[in-house]
């Protein structure tokens, strides 16, 4: 039996604790990478959730859960975008940890990447280190490339195809070799279902993945680097205003 079938009105916001038997999919990515757009696409053309935006400022400010209305309970966990000017990586990871402490383990992580990005900048490299540093089971990781529907020129398509190959063969080579997947999301409901169907029924991820408070997490130094950068940038901006 298929996990889910396309249609309209397939998603509803979920504010209760996720039931033990529910499958939980965690959506991670930078601000504007297409996480909320993915959920909107799954909902179908007849349903507007109002959770996605067209800017590089995060629309999602808190961890939000959505239930897919089908015979097999599936819950999508939308998270605030990383690399956002209003929220640090530490704040985001703490929000995810608090959600997981209440709702239980995660079955699969979808990491969203804009295929239209021309390079991997400092913040993007740091985010890649965070994802790799979580210690996920590689079978539980799916890299979802987005923005394919915005590409219309032949040269732009070639650049996107080259970037996709670069992500697959270099950036995520090791993870893909051992079971991770990299997919294309075309911003359609059918494409979104294909991403969901690619997930495998592996056991849940550790409850401690996003726990930073004890200082022993392998990703703690990475997110503290982000915090120091934010402090430095804020100090520079204050100096500029004074001058």
mmCIF file of C-alpha atoms in Angstrom:
data_model
loop_
_atom_site.group_PDB
_atom_site.id
_atom_site.type_symbol
_atom_site.label_atom_id
_atom_site.label_comp_id
_atom_site.label_asym_id
_atom_site.label_seq_id
_atom_site.Cartn_x
_atom_site.Cartn_y
_atom_site.Cartn_z
ATOM 1 C CA UNK A 1 0.000 0.000 0.000
ATOM 2 C CA UNK A 2 1.432 3.440 -0.929
ATOM 3 C CA UNK A 3 2.441 5.687 1.939
ATOM 4 C CA UNK A 4 0.204 8.469 0.650
ATOM 5 C CA UNK A 5 -1.641 9.436 -2.525
ATOM 6 C CA UNK A 6 -1.829 12.882 -4.181
ATOM 7 C CA UNK A 7 -4.940 15.005 -3.754
ATOM 8 C CA UNK A 8 -6.173 18.182 -2.081
ATOM 9 C CA UNK A 9 -6.510 19.070 1.602
ATOM 10 C CA UNK A 10 -4.021 16.435 2.692
ATOM 11 C CA UNK A 11 -2.325 18.336 5.497
ATOM 12 C CA UNK A 12 -3.426 19.865 8.770
ATOM 13 C CA UNK A 13 -1.441 21.731 11.436
ATOM 14 C CA UNK A 14 -0.827 19.541 14.473
ATOM 15 C CA UNK A 15 -0.497 21.123 17.912
ATOM 16 C CA UNK A 16 -0.783 18.022 20.113
ATOM 17 C CA UNK A 17 2.047 15.668 21.021
ATOM 18 C CA UNK A 18 2.890 13.389 18.103
ATOM 19 C CA UNK A 19 1.592 9.848 18.772
ATOM 20 C CA UNK A 20 4.191 7.176 19.399
ATOM 21 C CA UNK A 21 3.316 5.263 16.218
ATOM 22 C CA UNK A 22 3.586 8.355 13.981
ATOM 23 C CA UNK A 23 6.481 8.688 11.534
ATOM 24 C CA UNK A 24 8.323 11.990 11.984
ATOM 25 C CA UNK A 25 10.172 13.785 9.184
ATOM 26 C CA UNK A 26 12.375 16.708 10.252
ATOM 27 C CA UNK A 27 12.890 19.502 7.713
ATOM 28 C CA UNK A 28 16.188 21.403 7.999
ATOM 29 C CA UNK A 29 17.803 24.036 5.806
ATOM 30 C CA UNK A 30 18.812 27.649 5.458
ATOM 31 C CA UNK A 31 16.260 30.436 5.386
ATOM 32 C CA UNK A 32 14.553 30.462 1.979
ATOM 33 C CA UNK A 33 15.686 26.945 1.047
ATOM 34 C CA UNK A 34 12.138 25.688 0.440
ATOM 35 C CA UNK A 35 11.129 23.757 3.562
ATOM 36 C CA UNK A 36 7.758 25.436 3.994
ATOM 37 C CA UNK A 37 7.220 25.481 0.225
ATOM 38 C CA UNK A 38 7.633 21.694 0.273
ATOM 39 C CA UNK A 39 4.834 21.381 2.832
ATOM 40 C CA UNK A 40 2.626 23.766 0.832
ATOM 41 C CA UNK A 41 3.190 21.633 -2.280
ATOM 42 C CA UNK A 42 2.154 18.485 -0.422
ATOM 43 C CA UNK A 43 -1.058 20.192 0.688
ATOM 44 C CA UNK A 44 -2.223 20.530 -2.918
ATOM 45 C CA UNK A 45 -3.604 23.428 -4.924
ATOM 46 C CA UNK A 46 -6.867 23.473 -2.992
ATOM 47 C CA UNK A 47 -5.252 24.235 0.359
ATOM 48 C CA UNK A 48 -3.157 27.228 1.404
ATOM 49 C CA UNK A 49 -1.319 26.954 4.712
ATOM 50 C CA UNK A 50 0.289 30.404 4.522
ATOM 51 C CA UNK A 51 3.633 29.211 5.865
ATOM 52 C CA UNK A 52 5.962 29.911 2.937
ATOM 53 C CA UNK A 53 7.404 33.190 1.689
ATOM 54 C CA UNK A 54 9.479 34.530 -1.191
ATOM 55 C CA UNK A 55 12.120 36.379 0.828
ATOM 56 C CA UNK A 56 15.326 35.296 2.510
ATOM 57 C CA UNK A 57 13.884 36.114 5.929
ATOM 58 C CA UNK A 58 12.522 33.087 7.732
ATOM 59 C CA UNK A 59 8.729 32.841 7.785
ATOM 60 C CA UNK A 60 8.873 29.962 10.267
ATOM 61 C CA UNK A 61 9.906 31.290 13.687
ATOM 62 C CA UNK A 62 9.082 28.198 15.741
ATOM 63 C CA UNK A 63 9.071 24.456 15.215
ATOM 64 C CA UNK A 64 5.728 23.575 13.631
ATOM 65 C CA UNK A 65 4.209 20.141 13.096
ATOM 66 C CA UNK A 66 1.890 19.121 10.263
ATOM 67 C CA UNK A 67 0.024 15.848 9.921
ATOM 68 C CA UNK A 68 -0.580 14.184 6.586
ATOM 69 C CA UNK A 69 -4.142 12.922 6.388
ATOM 70 C CA UNK A 70 -3.727 9.341 5.219
ATOM 71 C CA UNK A 71 -3.933 5.781 6.478
ATOM 72 C CA UNK A 72 -0.350 5.753 7.714
ATOM 73 C CA UNK A 73 0.328 8.604 10.197
ATOM 74 C CA UNK A 74 3.091 10.890 8.932
ATOM 75 C CA UNK A 75 4.149 14.114 10.633
ATOM 76 C CA UNK A 76 6.282 16.818 9.015
ATOM 77 C CA UNK A 77 8.302 18.968 11.387
ATOM 78 C CA UNK A 78 9.024 22.398 9.909
ATOM 79 C CA UNK A 79 11.847 24.339 11.567
ATOM 80 C CA UNK A 80 13.125 27.945 11.482
ATOM 81 C CA UNK A 81 15.653 28.539 8.736
ATOM 82 C CA UNK A 82 19.337 28.541 9.564
ATOM 83 C CA UNK A 83 21.563 31.477 8.570
ATOM 84 C CA UNK A 84 18.780 33.867 9.530
ATOM 85 C CA UNK A 85 19.572 37.363 10.795
ATOM 86 C CA UNK A 86 16.905 37.171 13.512
ATOM 87 C CA UNK A 87 17.744 33.820 15.063
ATOM 88 C CA UNK A 88 21.047 32.122 15.865
ATOM 89 C CA UNK A 89 21.855 28.498 15.078
ATOM 90 C CA UNK A 90 21.963 27.787 18.827
ATOM 91 C CA UNK A 91 18.408 29.095 19.269
ATOM 92 C CA UNK A 92 17.159 26.950 16.379
ATOM 93 C CA UNK A 93 18.844 23.775 17.618
ATOM 94 C CA UNK A 94 17.510 24.354 21.132
ATOM 95 C CA UNK A 95 13.983 24.756 19.735
ATOM 96 C CA UNK A 96 14.337 21.457 17.864
ATOM 97 C CA UNK A 97 15.690 19.730 20.981
ATOM 98 C CA UNK A 98 12.744 20.979 23.036
ATOM 99 C CA UNK A 99 10.309 19.712 20.389
ATOM 100 C CA UNK A 100 12.005 16.315 20.284
ATOM 101 C CA UNK A 101 12.019 16.025 24.081
ATOM 102 C CA UNK A 102 8.228 16.272 24.005
ATOM 103 C CA UNK A 103 7.407 14.443 20.781
ATOM 104 C CA UNK A 104 9.988 11.682 20.551
ATOM 105 C CA UNK A 105 12.570 10.588 18.038
ATOM 106 C CA UNK A 106 12.895 11.575 14.389
ATOM 107 C CA UNK A 107 12.724 8.936 11.657
ATOM 108 C CA UNK A 108 14.217 10.893 8.769
ATOM 109 C CA UNK A 109 15.882 14.260 8.105
ATOM 110 C CA UNK A 110 15.245 16.222 4.908
ATOM 111 C CA UNK A 111 17.994 18.793 4.343
ATOM 112 C CA UNK A 112 16.918 21.464 1.825
ATOM 113 C CA UNK A 113 19.399 23.188 -0.514
ATOM 114 C CA UNK A 114 18.747 25.877 -3.127
ATOM 115 C CA UNK A 115 20.096 24.601 -6.435
ATOM 116 C CA UNK A 116 20.275 28.208 -7.665
ATOM 117 C CA UNK A 117 23.025 29.156 -5.202
ATOM 118 C CA UNK A 118 26.165 30.057 -7.120
ATOM 119 C CA UNK A 119 28.593 29.010 -4.416
ATOM 120 C CA UNK A 120 28.823 27.540 -0.942
ATOM 121 C CA UNK A 121 29.484 30.529 1.294
ATOM 122 C CA UNK A 122 30.703 30.652 4.868
ATOM 123 C CA UNK A 123 27.286 30.200 6.470
ATOM 124 C CA UNK A 124 26.386 27.383 4.054
ATOM 125 C CA UNK A 125 29.645 25.559 4.823
ATOM 126 C CA UNK A 126 28.930 25.891 8.522
ATOM 127 C CA UNK A 127 25.427 24.488 8.061
ATOM 128 C CA UNK A 128 26.811 21.513 6.125
ATOM 129 C CA UNK A 129 29.187 20.856 9.033
ATOM 130 C CA UNK A 130 26.243 20.964 11.437
ATOM 131 C CA UNK A 131 24.247 18.413 9.413
ATOM 132 C CA UNK A 132 27.244 16.119 9.065
ATOM 133 C CA UNK A 133 28.125 16.589 12.738
ATOM 134 C CA UNK A 134 24.718 15.442 13.955
ATOM 135 C CA UNK A 135 25.839 11.840 13.571
ATOM 136 C CA UNK A 136 22.749 10.812 11.612
ATOM 137 C CA UNK A 137 22.338 7.338 10.238
ATOM 138 C CA UNK A 138 23.148 7.981 6.575
ATOM 139 C CA UNK A 139 20.003 6.085 5.546
ATOM 140 C CA UNK A 140 18.009 8.653 7.517
ATOM 141 C CA UNK A 141 19.298 11.642 5.513
ATOM 142 C CA UNK A 142 17.804 12.967 2.277
ATOM 143 C CA UNK A 143 19.285 16.068 0.642
ATOM 144 C CA UNK A 144 16.450 17.846 -1.172
ATOM 145 C CA UNK A 145 17.523 20.324 -3.858
ATOM 146 C CA UNK A 146 14.964 23.047 -4.550
ATOM 147 C CA UNK A 147 14.211 25.982 -6.877
ATOM 148 C CA UNK A 148 14.343 23.845 -10.032
ATOM 149 C CA UNK A 149 11.017 25.342 -11.099
ATOM 150 C CA UNK A 150 12.582 28.835 -11.227
ATOM 151 C CA UNK A 151 15.178 27.838 -13.835
ATOM 152 C CA UNK A 152 14.179 28.584 -17.429
ATOM 153 C CA UNK A 153 17.339 29.456 -19.367
ATOM 154 C CA UNK A 154 19.557 26.721 -20.781
ATOM 155 C CA UNK A 155 22.739 28.117 -19.220
ATOM 156 C CA UNK A 156 21.079 28.365 -15.834
ATOM 157 C CA UNK A 157 19.958 24.745 -16.148
ATOM 158 C CA UNK A 158 23.506 23.671 -16.946
ATOM 159 C CA UNK A 159 24.819 25.509 -13.873
ATOM 160 C CA UNK A 160 22.167 23.856 -11.729
ATOM 161 C CA UNK A 161 23.000 20.408 -13.103
ATOM 162 C CA UNK A 162 26.687 21.048 -12.426
ATOM 163 C CA UNK A 163 25.949 22.169 -8.864
ATOM 164 C CA UNK A 164 23.775 19.100 -8.297
ATOM 165 C CA UNK A 165 26.620 16.852 -9.452
ATOM 166 C CA UNK A 166 29.054 18.767 -7.214
ATOM 167 C CA UNK A 167 26.823 18.258 -4.174
ATOM 168 C CA UNK A 168 26.360 14.585 -5.012
ATOM 169 C CA UNK A 169 29.924 13.677 -5.942
ATOM 170 C CA UNK A 170 31.947 15.890 -3.588
ATOM 171 C CA UNK A 171 30.071 17.623 -0.761
ATOM 172 C CA UNK A 172 27.888 14.631 0.220
ATOM 173 C CA UNK A 173 29.873 11.853 -1.452
ATOM 174 C CA UNK A 174 30.601 9.881 1.734
ATOM 175 C CA UNK A 175 27.054 10.114 3.099
ATOM 176 C CA UNK A 176 25.515 9.068 -0.229
ATOM 177 C CA UNK A 177 27.935 6.155 -0.533
ATOM 178 C CA UNK A 178 26.588 4.807 2.759
ATOM 179 C CA UNK A 179 22.887 5.296 2.148
ATOM 180 C CA UNK A 180 21.950 8.981 2.056
ATOM 181 C CA UNK A 181 20.074 10.275 -1.000
ATOM 182 C CA UNK A 182 20.050 13.506 -2.981
ATOM 183 C CA UNK A 183 16.848 14.369 -4.853
ATOM 184 C CA UNK A 184 15.272 17.105 -6.964
ATOM 185 C CA UNK A 185 12.120 18.820 -5.741
ATOM 186 C CA UNK A 186 10.264 20.478 -8.632
ATOM 187 C CA UNK A 187 7.771 22.373 -6.448
ATOM 188 C CA UNK A 188 4.861 20.131 -7.429
ATOM 189 C CA UNK A 189 2.754 17.852 -5.297
ATOM 190 C CA UNK A 190 3.857 14.774 -7.237
ATOM 191 C CA UNK A 191 7.510 15.721 -6.798
ATOM 192 C CA UNK A 192 6.970 16.222 -3.062
ATOM 193 C CA UNK A 193 5.406 12.773 -2.772
ATOM 194 C CA UNK A 194 8.377 11.263 -4.580
ATOM 195 C CA UNK A 195 10.668 12.761 -1.938
ATOM 196 C CA UNK A 196 8.535 11.295 0.847
ATOM 197 C CA UNK A 197 8.435 7.874 -0.793
ATOM 198 C CA UNK A 198 12.235 7.834 -0.982
ATOM 199 C CA UNK A 199 12.466 7.710 2.811
ATOM 200 C CA UNK A 200 13.233 4.350 4.386
ATOM 201 C CA UNK A 201 11.634 2.942 7.565
ATOM 202 C CA UNK A 202 14.778 3.032 9.689
ATOM 203 C CA UNK A 203 14.778 3.338 13.456
ATOM 204 C CA UNK A 204 14.502 6.750 15.085
ATOM 205 C CA UNK A 205 17.362 9.147 15.650
ATOM 206 C CA UNK A 206 18.823 9.752 19.093
ATOM 207 C CA UNK A 207 17.051 12.213 21.397
ATOM 208 C CA UNK A 208 20.436 13.834 22.124
ATOM 209 C CA UNK A 209 21.221 14.917 18.547
ATOM 210 C CA UNK A 210 20.239 18.532 19.148
ATOM 211 C CA UNK A 211 21.239 18.816 22.813
ATOM 212 C CA UNK A 212 23.863 21.562 23.242
ATOM 213 C CA UNK A 213 23.493 22.583 26.855
ATOM 214 C CA UNK A 214 25.988 20.106 28.324
ATOM 215 C CA UNK A 215 28.726 21.261 25.947
ATOM 216 C CA UNK A 216 29.636 17.728 24.845
ATOM 217 C CA UNK A 217 27.834 17.791 21.490
ATOM 218 C CA UNK A 218 30.097 17.466 18.448
ATOM 219 C CA UNK A 219 28.291 20.374 16.773
ATOM 220 C CA UNK A 220 28.608 22.721 19.766
ATOM 221 C CA UNK A 221 31.869 24.358 18.527
ATOM 222 C CA UNK A 222 30.297 24.953 15.110
ATOM 223 C CA UNK A 223 27.216 26.742 16.401
ATOM 224 C CA UNK A 224 29.227 28.718 18.938
ATOM 225 C CA UNK A 225 31.309 29.973 16.010
ATOM 226 C CA UNK A 226 28.082 31.294 14.492
ATOM 227 C CA UNK A 227 27.251 33.031 17.765
ATOM 228 C CA UNK A 228 30.675 34.689 17.915
ATOM 229 C CA UNK A 229 30.260 35.882 14.320
ATOM 230 C CA UNK A 230 26.912 37.427 15.214
ATOM 231 C CA UNK A 231 28.398 39.206 18.220
ATOM 232 C CA UNK A 232 31.268 40.530 16.099
ATOM 233 C CA UNK A 233 28.928 41.723 13.355
ATOM 234 C CA UNK A 234 26.683 43.461 15.893
ATOM 235 C CA UNK A 235 29.715 45.212 17.415
ATOM 236 C CA UNK A 236 30.877 46.385 13.998
ATOM 237 C CA UNK A 237 27.435 47.749 13.169
ATOM 238 C CA UNK A 238 27.317 49.677 16.443
ATOM 239 C CA UNK A 239 30.755 51.138 15.718
ATOM 240 C CA UNK A 240 29.627 52.190 12.251
ATOM 241 C CA UNK A 241 26.599 54.009 13.714
ATOM 242 C CA UNK A 242 28.823 55.787 16.250
ATOM 243 C CA UNK A 243 31.254 56.892 13.555
#
